[in-house]
Coordinates of C-alpha atoms and ligand atoms in Angstrom, one line a residue:
X96 CA 91.5 213.8 -73.9
X97 CA 91.6 217.6 -73.6
X98 CA 94.9 219.1 -72.5
X99 CA 93.3 220.2 -69.2
X100 CA 92.2 216.7 -68.5
X101 CA 95.6 215.1 -69.1
X102 CA 97.2 217.6 -66.7
X103 CA 94.5 216.8 -64.2
X104 CA 95.5 213.1 -64.4
X105 CA 98.8 214.1 -62.7
X106 CA 98.2 213.0 -59.1
X107 CA 99.9 214.1 -55.8
X108 CA 100.0 212.5 -52.4
X109 CA 102.1 214.8 -50.2
X110 CA 103.1 212.4 -47.4
X111 CA 106.0 214.4 -45.9
X112 CA 103.9 217.5 -45.6
X113 CA 100.8 215.7 -44.5
X114 CA 102.4 213.5 -41.9
X115 CA 104.9 215.8 -40.3
X116 CA 104.6 219.0 -38.2
X117 CA 104.6 222.2 -40.2
X118 CA 106.0 225.6 -39.2
X119 CA 103.1 227.8 -38.1
X120 CA 104.7 231.0 -39.3
X121 CA 103.8 231.7 -42.9
X122 CA 106.6 234.3 -43.5
X123 CA 109.6 233.7 -45.7
X124 CA 111.8 235.7 -43.3
X125 CA 115.0 233.8 -42.6
X126 CA 114.9 232.5 -39.0
X127 CA 115.2 229.5 -36.8
X128 CA 112.3 227.1 -37.2
X129 CA 111.5 224.9 -34.2
X130 CA 109.3 221.8 -33.7
X131 CA 108.6 221.6 -37.4
X132 CA 109.9 219.4 -40.2
X133 CA 109.2 222.1 -42.9
X134 CA 107.8 225.5 -43.7
X135 CA 105.1 226.0 -46.4
X136 CA 106.5 228.4 -49.0
X137 CA 105.5 229.3 -52.5
X138 CA 108.2 229.6 -55.2
X139 CA 109.0 233.2 -56.2
X140 CA 107.5 234.1 -59.6
X141 CA 110.1 234.5 -62.3
X142 CA 110.1 237.0 -65.2
X143 CA 110.6 235.1 -68.4
X144 CA 110.9 231.3 -68.0
X145 CA 112.5 229.4 -70.8
X146 CA 113.1 225.7 -71.0
X147 CA 116.7 224.7 -71.8
X148 CA 116.4 220.9 -71.6
X149 CA 114.5 218.1 -70.0
X150 CA 115.2 214.5 -69.4
X151 CA 113.0 212.1 -71.4
X152 CA 113.5 209.2 -69.0
X153 CA 112.5 211.2 -66.0
X154 CA 109.4 212.6 -67.7
X155 CA 108.5 209.1 -68.7
X156 CA 109.1 207.7 -65.2
X157 CA 106.8 210.4 -63.8
X158 CA 104.2 209.5 -66.5
X159 CA 104.0 213.2 -67.6
X160 CA 101.6 213.4 -70.6
X161 CA 103.3 214.3 -73.9
X162 CA 101.1 217.4 -74.6
X163 CA 102.0 218.8 -71.1
X164 CA 105.7 218.4 -71.9
X165 CA 105.4 220.3 -75.1
X166 CA 103.2 223.0 -73.6
X167 CA 104.2 226.4 -72.2
X168 CA 102.6 225.2 -68.9
X169 CA 105.5 222.8 -68.4
X170 CA 108.1 225.4 -68.1
X171 CA 105.7 227.7 -66.1
X172 CA 105.2 224.8 -63.6
X173 CA 108.8 223.8 -63.3
X174 CA 110.0 227.3 -62.6
X175 CA 107.3 227.7 -60.0
X176 CA 105.2 230.2 -61.8
X177 CA 102.1 228.1 -62.1
X178 CA 101.5 225.2 -59.7
X179 CA 99.5 222.0 -60.6
X180 CA 96.4 221.0 -58.6
X181 CA 97.6 218.9 -55.6
X182 CA 101.0 220.5 -55.2
X183 CA 101.7 221.9 -51.7
X184 CA 105.1 223.6 -51.8
X185 CA 107.4 223.5 -48.8
X186 CA 111.0 223.9 -47.7
X187 CA 112.6 221.4 -45.3
X188 CA 114.3 222.2 -42.0
X189 CA 117.6 220.4 -41.6
X190 CA 121.0 221.0 -40.0
X191 CA 124.4 219.5 -40.7
X192 CA 128.1 219.1 -40.1
X193 CA 130.0 221.2 -42.6
X194 CA 133.6 220.3 -43.0
X195 CA 133.6 218.4 -39.7
X196 CA 131.9 221.1 -37.6
X197 CA 128.3 221.3 -36.5
X198 CA 126.7 224.2 -38.3
X199 CA 123.3 224.3 -36.7
X200 CA 120.1 224.9 -38.8
X201 CA 120.7 225.0 -42.6
X202 CA 117.5 223.8 -44.4
X203 CA 116.3 224.2 -47.9
X204 CA 117.6 227.7 -48.5
X205 CA 116.8 227.7 -52.2
X206 CA 115.1 224.4 -52.8
X207 CA 111.3 224.2 -52.7
X208 CA 109.5 220.8 -52.8
X209 CA 106.4 221.0 -55.0
X210 CA 104.9 217.8 -53.7
X211 CA 105.0 214.0 -54.2
X212 CA 103.8 213.0 -57.6
X213 CA 102.3 209.5 -57.8
X214 CA 103.1 208.0 -61.1
X215 CA 100.9 205.4 -63.0
X216 CA 102.9 202.6 -61.3
X217 CA 101.9 204.0 -57.9
X218 CA 105.4 205.2 -57.0
X219 CA 105.9 208.5 -55.1
X220 CA 108.4 211.0 -56.6
X221 CA 109.1 214.2 -54.9
X222 CA 109.5 217.1 -57.3
X223 CA 111.9 219.9 -56.0
X224 CA 112.8 223.2 -57.6
X225 CA 116.4 224.3 -56.9
X226 CA 116.8 228.1 -57.2
X227 CA 113.1 229.1 -56.8
X228 CA 113.6 231.9 -54.3
X229 CA 113.8 232.8 -50.7
X230 CA 112.6 230.4 -47.9
X231 CA 112.9 230.7 -44.1
X232 CA 116.1 228.7 -44.5
X233 CA 117.9 231.1 -46.9
X234 CA 120.0 232.6 -44.1
X235 CA 121.9 235.5 -45.7
X236 CA 121.6 234.2 -49.3
X237 CA 119.2 234.9 -52.1
X238 CA 117.5 231.6 -52.7
X239 CA 118.5 231.6 -56.3
X240 CA 120.8 229.5 -58.6
X241 CA 122.8 230.4 -61.7
X242 CA 122.8 228.7 -65.1
X243 CA 126.4 227.6 -64.7
X244 CA 125.8 225.5 -61.6
X245 CA 122.3 224.4 -62.8
X246 CA 123.8 222.9 -66.0
X247 CA 126.3 221.0 -63.8
X248 CA 123.6 219.7 -61.6
X249 CA 121.2 218.8 -64.4
X250 CA 123.8 217.0 -66.5
X251 CA 125.6 215.2 -63.7
X252 CA 122.4 213.8 -62.1
X253 CA 121.4 212.2 -65.3
X254 CA 125.0 211.1 -66.2
X255 CA 125.3 209.4 -62.8
X256 CA 122.0 207.6 -63.2
X257 CA 123.1 206.1 -66.6
X258 CA 126.4 205.1 -65.0
X259 CA 124.5 203.0 -62.6
X260 CA 125.2 205.2 -59.5
X261 CA 122.4 205.9 -57.0
X262 CA 121.4 209.5 -57.5
X263 CA 118.6 212.1 -57.4
X264 CA 117.4 212.8 -60.9
X265 CA 116.8 216.0 -62.8
X266 CA 113.6 216.5 -64.8
X267 CA 114.2 220.0 -66.3
X268 CA 116.6 222.9 -66.6
X269 CA 115.1 226.3 -67.2
X270 CA 116.2 229.9 -67.4
X271 CA 114.3 232.4 -65.2
X272 CA 114.9 235.3 -67.5
X273 CA 116.5 237.1 -64.5
X274 CA 120.0 238.0 -63.5
X275 CA 121.7 236.7 -60.4
X276 CA 124.8 238.3 -59.0
X277 CA 127.6 235.9 -57.9
X278 CA 131.2 236.3 -56.8
X279 CA 132.4 233.1 -58.4
X280 CA 135.7 232.8 -56.5
X281 CA 134.8 234.9 -53.4
X282 CA 137.5 237.2 -54.7
X283 CA 135.6 240.5 -54.4
X284 CA 134.5 240.4 -58.1
X285 CA 130.7 240.0 -58.1
X286 CA 129.1 239.7 -61.6
X287 CA 125.7 239.1 -63.0
X288 CA 124.9 235.7 -64.3
X289 CA 121.8 234.1 -65.9
X290 CA 119.4 232.7 -63.3
X291 CA 118.2 229.1 -63.7
X292 CA 116.1 226.5 -62.0
X293 CA 116.5 222.7 -62.0
X294 CA 113.6 220.5 -61.1
X295 CA 115.1 217.6 -59.2
X296 CA 113.3 214.3 -58.6
X297 CA 113.8 211.7 -56.0
X298 CA 111.7 209.4 -53.8
X299 CA 112.6 211.7 -51.0
X300 CA 115.1 214.5 -50.3
X301 CA 115.5 213.7 -46.6
X302 CA 119.1 214.1 -45.6
X303 CA 121.1 212.9 -42.5
X304 CA 120.8 216.5 -41.4
X305 CA 117.0 216.4 -41.2
X306 CA 117.4 214.0 -38.3
X307 CA 120.4 215.8 -36.8
X308 CA 118.6 219.1 -36.4
X309 CA 116.0 217.5 -34.0
X310 CA 118.6 215.7 -32.0
X311 CA 120.6 218.8 -31.6
X312 CA 117.5 220.6 -30.3
X313 CA 116.5 217.7 -28.0
X314 CA 113.2 217.5 -29.9
X315 CA 112.9 213.8 -29.6
X316 CA 109.2 213.9 -30.4
X317 CA 109.7 215.4 -33.9
X318 CA 112.7 213.2 -34.4
X319 CA 110.7 210.1 -33.8
X320 CA 108.0 211.3 -36.2
X321 CA 110.5 211.9 -38.9
X322 CA 112.1 208.4 -38.4
X323 CA 108.6 206.8 -38.5
X324 CA 107.7 208.8 -41.6
X325 CA 110.9 207.8 -43.4
X326 CA 110.4 204.2 -42.7
X327 CA 106.7 204.1 -43.7
X328 CA 107.2 206.3 -46.8
X329 CA 110.6 205.1 -48.1
X330 CA 111.5 201.9 -46.4
X331 CA 108.1 200.2 -46.3
X332 CA 109.6 196.8 -47.2
X333 CA 110.9 196.8 -43.6
X334 CA 107.4 196.7 -42.1
X335 CA 105.8 198.9 -39.5
X336 CA 108.2 201.0 -37.4
X337 CA 109.3 199.1 -34.2
X338 CA 112.5 198.9 -32.2
X339 CA 113.7 196.1 -34.4
X340 CA 112.7 197.9 -37.7
X341 CA 114.6 201.0 -36.5
X342 CA 117.8 199.0 -36.4
X343 CA 117.2 197.3 -39.7
X344 CA 116.5 200.7 -41.2
X345 CA 119.8 202.2 -40.0
X346 CA 121.7 199.1 -41.2
X347 CA 120.1 199.5 -44.6
X348 CA 121.0 203.2 -44.8
X349 CA 124.6 202.2 -43.9
X350 CA 124.7 199.6 -46.7
X351 CA 123.2 201.9 -49.3
X352 CA 125.6 204.6 -48.4
X353 CA 128.5 202.2 -48.8
X354 CA 127.3 200.9 -52.1
X355 CA 126.9 204.4 -53.4
X356 CA 130.4 205.4 -52.5
X357 CA 131.8 202.1 -54.1
X358 CA 130.1 203.4 -57.3
X359 CA 131.7 206.8 -57.0
X360 CA 135.1 205.1 -56.7
X361 CA 134.3 203.0 -59.8
X362 CA 133.6 205.9 -62.1
X363 CA 136.0 208.5 -60.6
X364 CA 133.5 210.8 -59.1
X365 CA 134.4 213.3 -56.3
X366 CA 131.4 214.8 -54.6
X367 CA 133.3 217.7 -53.2
X368 CA 131.1 218.6 -50.3
X369 CA 130.2 215.5 -48.3
X370 CA 128.7 217.5 -45.4
X371 CA 126.0 215.6 -43.5
X372 CA 123.4 217.9 -45.0
X373 CA 124.4 216.6 -48.4
X374 CA 123.9 212.9 -47.5
X375 CA 120.6 211.5 -48.7
X376 CA 118.9 209.0 -46.3
X377 CA 118.2 206.9 -49.4
X378 CA 121.9 206.5 -50.1
X379 CA 121.6 208.5 -53.3
X380 CA 124.1 211.1 -54.5
X381 CA 122.6 214.5 -53.8
X382 CA 123.5 218.2 -54.2
X383 CA 125.8 218.5 -57.2
X384 CA 127.9 221.5 -56.3
X385 CA 131.7 221.7 -56.7
X386 CA 131.9 218.0 -57.7
X387 CA 134.5 216.8 -60.2
X388 CA 135.6 213.7 -62.1
X389 CA 139.1 212.3 -62.0
X390 CA 140.8 212.9 -65.3
X391 CA 144.3 211.6 -64.2
X392 CA 143.9 209.2 -61.4
X393 CA 144.8 211.0 -58.2
X394 CA 143.3 209.9 -54.9
X395 CA 144.3 213.2 -53.3
X396 CA 142.4 215.4 -55.7
X397 CA 139.4 217.5 -54.8
X398 CA 137.9 220.1 -57.2
X399 CA 136.5 222.2 -54.3
X400 CA 138.6 225.3 -53.7
X401 CA 136.8 225.8 -50.4
X402 CA 138.4 222.5 -49.2
X403 CA 141.9 223.2 -50.7
X404 CA 143.7 223.3 -47.4
X405 CA 142.8 220.0 -45.8
X406 CA 141.2 218.3 -48.7
X407 CA 138.8 216.6 -46.4
X408 CA 136.6 215.5 -49.3
X409 CA 139.3 214.3 -51.7
X410 CA 138.6 211.3 -53.9
X411 CA 140.4 208.8 -51.8
X412 CA 138.9 210.0 -48.5
X413 CA 135.3 209.6 -49.5
X414 CA 134.9 206.1 -48.0
X415 CA 136.1 207.3 -44.6
X416 CA 133.9 210.3 -44.7
X417 CA 130.9 208.1 -45.5
X418 CA 131.6 206.4 -42.2
X419 CA 132.1 209.6 -40.3
X420 CA 128.8 210.9 -41.6
X421 CA 127.0 207.7 -40.6
X422 CA 128.5 208.1 -37.1
X423 CA 126.9 211.5 -36.9
X424 CA 123.6 210.1 -38.1
X425 CA 123.8 207.3 -35.5
X426 CA 124.5 209.8 -32.8
X427 CA 121.4 211.8 -33.8
X428 CA 119.2 208.6 -33.8
X429 CA 120.3 207.5 -30.3
X430 CA 117.5 209.4 -28.4
X431 CA 114.9 207.3 -30.3
X432 CA 116.7 204.1 -31.3
X433 CA 118.6 203.9 -27.9
X434 CA 120.3 200.6 -28.8
X435 CA 123.8 201.9 -29.1
X436 CA 125.4 198.5 -29.8
X437 CA 123.0 197.9 -32.7
X438 CA 123.9 201.3 -34.1
X439 CA 127.6 200.5 -33.8
X440 CA 126.9 197.3 -35.6
X441 CA 125.4 199.4 -38.4
X442 CA 128.7 201.4 -38.6
X443 CA 130.6 198.2 -38.8
X444 CA 128.3 196.9 -41.5
X445 CA 129.2 200.1 -43.5
X446 CA 132.8 199.1 -43.2
X447 CA 132.2 195.5 -44.3
X448 CA 129.9 196.5 -47.1
X449 CA 132.3 199.1 -48.4
X450 CA 135.3 196.8 -48.1
X451 CA 133.7 193.8 -49.8
X452 CA 132.0 196.0 -52.4
X453 CA 135.2 197.9 -53.2
X454 CA 137.2 194.7 -53.7
X455 CA 134.4 193.2 -55.9
X456 CA 134.1 196.4 -57.8
X457 CA 137.8 196.8 -58.4
X458 CA 138.2 193.2 -59.8
X459 CA 135.1 193.8 -61.9
X460 CA 136.9 196.8 -63.5
X461 CA 139.7 194.3 -64.4
X462 CA 137.3 191.8 -65.8
X463 CA 138.0 189.1 -63.1
X464 CA 135.3 186.7 -62.0
X465 CA 135.6 187.3 -58.3
X466 CA 138.0 188.8 -55.7
X467 CA 140.5 186.3 -54.4
X468 CA 142.5 187.8 -51.5
X469 CA 145.6 185.7 -52.0
X470 CA 146.3 187.1 -55.4
X471 CA 144.2 190.2 -55.7
X472 CA 145.2 192.2 -52.7
X473 CA 148.7 192.6 -54.2
X474 CA 147.3 193.0 -57.7
X475 CA 145.1 195.9 -56.6
X476 CA 147.8 197.5 -54.4
X477 CA 150.2 197.5 -57.3
X478 CA 147.6 198.9 -59.6
X479 CA 147.4 202.0 -57.4
X480 CA 151.1 202.5 -58.1
X481 CA 150.8 201.8 -61.8
X482 CA 148.1 204.5 -62.1
X483 CA 150.2 207.2 -60.5
X484 CA 153.8 207.0 -62.0
X485 CA 152.8 209.8 -64.4
X486 CA 149.4 211.4 -64.9
X487 CA 147.2 208.5 -66.2
X488 CA 143.7 209.1 -67.4
X489 CA 141.6 206.7 -65.3
X490 CA 138.7 206.4 -67.8
X491 CA 140.9 205.8 -70.8
X492 CA 143.2 203.4 -68.9
X493 CA 140.4 200.9 -68.1
X494 CA 138.9 201.0 -71.6
X495 CA 142.4 200.4 -73.1
X496 CA 143.1 197.6 -70.6
X497 CA 139.9 195.9 -71.9
X498 CA 141.4 195.8 -75.4
X499 CA 144.7 194.0 -74.4
X500 CA 145.1 190.5 -75.8
X501 CA 145.8 188.4 -72.7
X502 CA 144.3 185.0 -73.0
X503 CA 147.2 183.7 -75.1
X504 CA 150.3 183.3 -72.9
X505 CA 153.1 185.4 -74.4
X506 CA 156.1 185.9 -72.2
X507 CA 157.9 187.2 -75.2
X508 CA 156.4 190.7 -75.1
X509 CA 158.9 193.5 -74.2
X510 CA 158.0 196.3 -71.7
X511 CA 157.3 198.7 -74.6
X512 CA 155.2 196.2 -76.3
X513 CA 153.1 195.7 -73.2
X514 CA 152.7 199.4 -72.8
X515 CA 152.0 200.4 -76.4
X516 CA 148.2 199.9 -76.3
X517 CA 148.0 201.9 -73.1
X518 CA 150.0 205.0 -74.2
X519 CA 146.9 207.0 -75.0
X520 CA 146.0 207.0 -71.3
X521 CA 149.1 208.9 -70.4
X522 CA 149.1 212.7 -70.3
X523 CA 152.9 212.9 -70.8
X524 CA 154.1 209.4 -71.9
X525 CA 157.6 210.7 -72.5
X526 CA 157.9 211.2 -68.7
X527 CA 157.6 207.5 -68.0
X528 CA 161.0 206.4 -66.8
X529 CA 162.4 203.0 -67.8
X530 CA 161.8 201.8 -64.2
X531 CA 158.2 202.9 -64.3
X532 CA 157.7 201.2 -67.6
X533 CA 159.1 198.0 -66.3
X534 CA 156.9 198.1 -63.2
X535 CA 153.8 198.8 -65.3
X536 CA 154.8 195.9 -67.7
X537 CA 155.3 193.6 -64.7
X538 CA 151.9 194.5 -63.4
X539 CA 150.4 193.8 -66.8
X540 CA 152.2 190.4 -66.8
X541 CA 150.7 189.5 -63.4
X542 CA 147.3 190.7 -64.5
X543 CA 147.6 188.6 -67.6
X544 CA 148.4 185.5 -65.5
X545 CA 145.4 186.3 -63.2
X546 CA 143.1 186.5 -66.2
X547 CA 144.4 183.3 -67.6
X548 CA 143.8 181.6 -64.2
X549 CA 140.2 182.7 -64.5
X550 CA 140.1 181.3 -68.0
X551 CA 138.2 184.2 -69.4
X552 CA 138.4 184.8 -73.2
X553 CA 139.5 188.2 -74.4
X554 CA 136.2 189.1 -76.0
X555 CA 134.2 188.1 -72.9
X556 CA 136.5 190.1 -70.6
X557 CA 136.3 193.1 -72.8
X558 CA 132.5 193.2 -72.8
X559 CA 132.4 192.6 -69.0
X560 CA 134.9 195.4 -68.4
X561 CA 133.2 197.8 -70.8
X562 CA 129.9 197.3 -68.9
X563 CA 131.4 198.7 -65.7
X564 CA 134.1 201.0 -67.0
X565 CA 132.4 203.9 -68.8
X566 CA 133.8 205.3 -72.1
X567 CA 132.1 208.7 -71.5
X568 CA 132.0 210.6 -68.2
X569 CA 131.1 214.2 -67.6
X570 CA 134.7 215.4 -67.5
X571 CA 135.0 218.7 -65.7
X572 CA 136.0 220.5 -68.9
X573 CA 133.0 219.1 -70.8
X574 CA 130.5 220.7 -68.4
X575 CA 132.5 223.9 -68.8
X576 CA 132.3 223.8 -72.6
X577 CA 128.5 223.4 -72.3
X578 CA 128.4 226.3 -69.8
X579 CA 130.5 228.6 -72.1
X580 CA 128.2 228.0 -75.0
X581 CA 125.1 228.4 -72.9
X582 CA 126.4 231.7 -71.6
X583 CA 126.3 232.8 -75.3
X584 CA 122.8 231.5 -75.7
X585 CA 123.7 228.3 -77.4
X586 CA 122.2 225.3 -75.5
X587 CA 123.1 222.7 -78.1
X588 CA 126.1 221.4 -76.1
X589 CA 123.9 220.8 -73.0
X590 CA 121.6 218.7 -75.2
X591 CA 124.5 216.9 -76.9
X592 CA 126.1 215.9 -73.6
X593 CA 122.7 214.9 -72.1
X594 CA 122.3 212.6 -75.1
X595 CA 125.9 211.3 -75.1
X596 CA 125.7 210.5 -71.4
X597 CA 122.6 208.4 -71.7
X598 CA 124.8 205.6 -73.0
X599 CA 128.1 206.1 -71.3
X600 CA 129.3 202.5 -71.8
X601 CA 128.6 202.3 -75.5
X602 CA 131.0 203.1 -78.3
X603 CA 129.6 206.2 -80.0
X604 CA 131.9 206.8 -82.9
X605 CA 130.5 210.1 -83.9
X606 CA 131.1 211.3 -80.3
X607 CA 134.7 210.2 -80.0
X608 CA 135.8 213.8 -79.4
X609 CA 134.3 213.5 -75.9
X610 CA 136.3 210.4 -75.1
X611 CA 139.7 212.0 -75.0
X612 CA 142.0 213.2 -72.2
X613 CA 141.4 216.6 -70.6
X614 CA 142.7 219.2 -73.0
X615 CA 145.6 221.3 -71.9
X616 CA 143.7 224.5 -71.7
X617 CA 141.4 222.9 -69.0
X618 CA 144.3 222.0 -66.7
X619 CA 144.1 225.1 -64.6
X620 CA 141.0 226.9 -65.9
X621 CA 138.4 227.8 -63.2
X622 CA 135.4 225.6 -63.6
X623 CA 137.5 222.7 -65.0
X624 CA 139.9 222.0 -62.2
X625 CA 138.8 224.4 -59.5
X626 CA 135.3 225.0 -58.3
X627 CA 134.0 226.9 -55.4
X628 CA 130.7 226.5 -53.5
X629 CA 129.4 229.7 -55.2
X630 CA 126.4 228.6 -57.3
Ligands
LIG872 P1 125.3 223.6 -50.1 O1 126.7 224.0 -49.8 O2 124.8 223.9 -51.5 O3 125.0 222.2 -49.7 O4 124.4 224.5 -49.2 C1 124.5 224.6 -47.8 C2 123.3 225.4 -47.3 O5 123.2 226.7 -47.9 C3 121.9 224.7 -47.6 O6 121.1 225.0 -46.5 C4 121.5 225.5 -48.8 O7 120.1 225.5 -48.9 C5 122.0 226.9 -48.5 N1 122.2 227.7 -49.7 C6 123.2 227.5 -50.7 N2 123.1 228.5 -51.6 C7 122.0 229.2 -51.3 C8 121.4 230.4 -51.9 N3 121.9 230.9 -53.0 N4 120.3 230.9 -51.3 C9 119.9 230.4 -50.1 N5 120.4 229.3 -49.5 C10 121.5 228.8 -50.1
LIG873 MG1 123.4 221.1 -49.8

């Protein structure tokens, strides 16, 4: 087939744009947009697009032809310079609660949806450029994104997918060839940075905030249309929209959200900005901004400097925030769903799903067969203590725990002997007091007993644990190393990390350098331990 013909094979079916009311004003001028789910807007042309990296798996999932991927047209398309036939670009209107307060209209201020690609399997995938220029929702900002934050979004979306966490995906990361000025720490020091665009991919980018904006404006008609569209387009297994299906739908959103947050807790991910405009209706992780990964286990940690005072979005608070956000969504749905009790039942379902899911997840991290409340409540509670006597690297801890020989009963081991295989997980092992050591050793003894009660052989426990506890995560400093190199024009670290994080559970002996504790230099370096929303 000719190149032109293979590109023509890429099909679009733009259900969101076709089914929902559009803004009638064609201008990009920032403004309030009423009675519309979106505004049609073309990406702004960029000067010198250059592809930095793309995800093979996403390209494959979309069924993009190989010659297209290797052509200059690929980067022209995914920086918005040259659209494909069938694309119909638009920015969505949404609102949201930011840090607990209703913020009114937000919307796709720098994201432009290109359209819904239909892959050879018949699945719809929305393609969205982040950083493609002004839209009516840009408010006072510029609609652009910088390389630093784009690398973080690109790598983390793919890393999360391979970790088994529900997430939006990233197809490509490109430079625009233009400079973008950012004041990274809002400290009065603006500086030019390289502009970049990520093409994100998801079955839908609809957020809790898309529903909230219509409820806030008492636009029940558009609200109902959006609910019906979401169900028909993305929850079609529930059947045609009806009073009953509405409730089932909300319950499923609650369950999916709970499951996603269980997975965040499993891998040590802190989203950083769980505003309701950053909550996908599909229960997928969305909007990778000032997110971070726990190095040392600390439930009170958040990477987001904007949230430093109250730490609303700290690691250990994410489950509660998930519920708070669902309550806001439920409130927004009341005008259409009306059945307040059923909505309340959905909130309760979130609590149950999270509670059961969390217990099951935690015992799976320990290689146990199933959660048994009589023994495991105490085991898990004490584990929290064990992980915080001194700074303990969460990722290394679980991988080391998997190596412990436990199936043979050996009451003879001293505290130090118990701890020896775990020492690598401690940032400052010399700070472990004798009392802490004895409590950790006691916990290990009770864990060993629990494993023996299950009757699991060491080898089996190890492989089960290593399938849920990653060896490689995108530690904050790793993304920063990739960014520092990229700033100098070296994109090899981006590609290396993309490749590494495709198999986060596997031993990759040649990549061992990325499986170590956070280096000391990264402890207080901006970008590694502190991030702002500036991106
Ligand atoms: P975020 O904190 O990234 O979730 O963004 C909150 C809101 O600000 C969303 O409506 C974004 O589209 C918008 N926004 C963030 N950065 C920019 C930017 N550089 N230009 C335009 N809008 C932006
Ligand atoms: Mg956002």
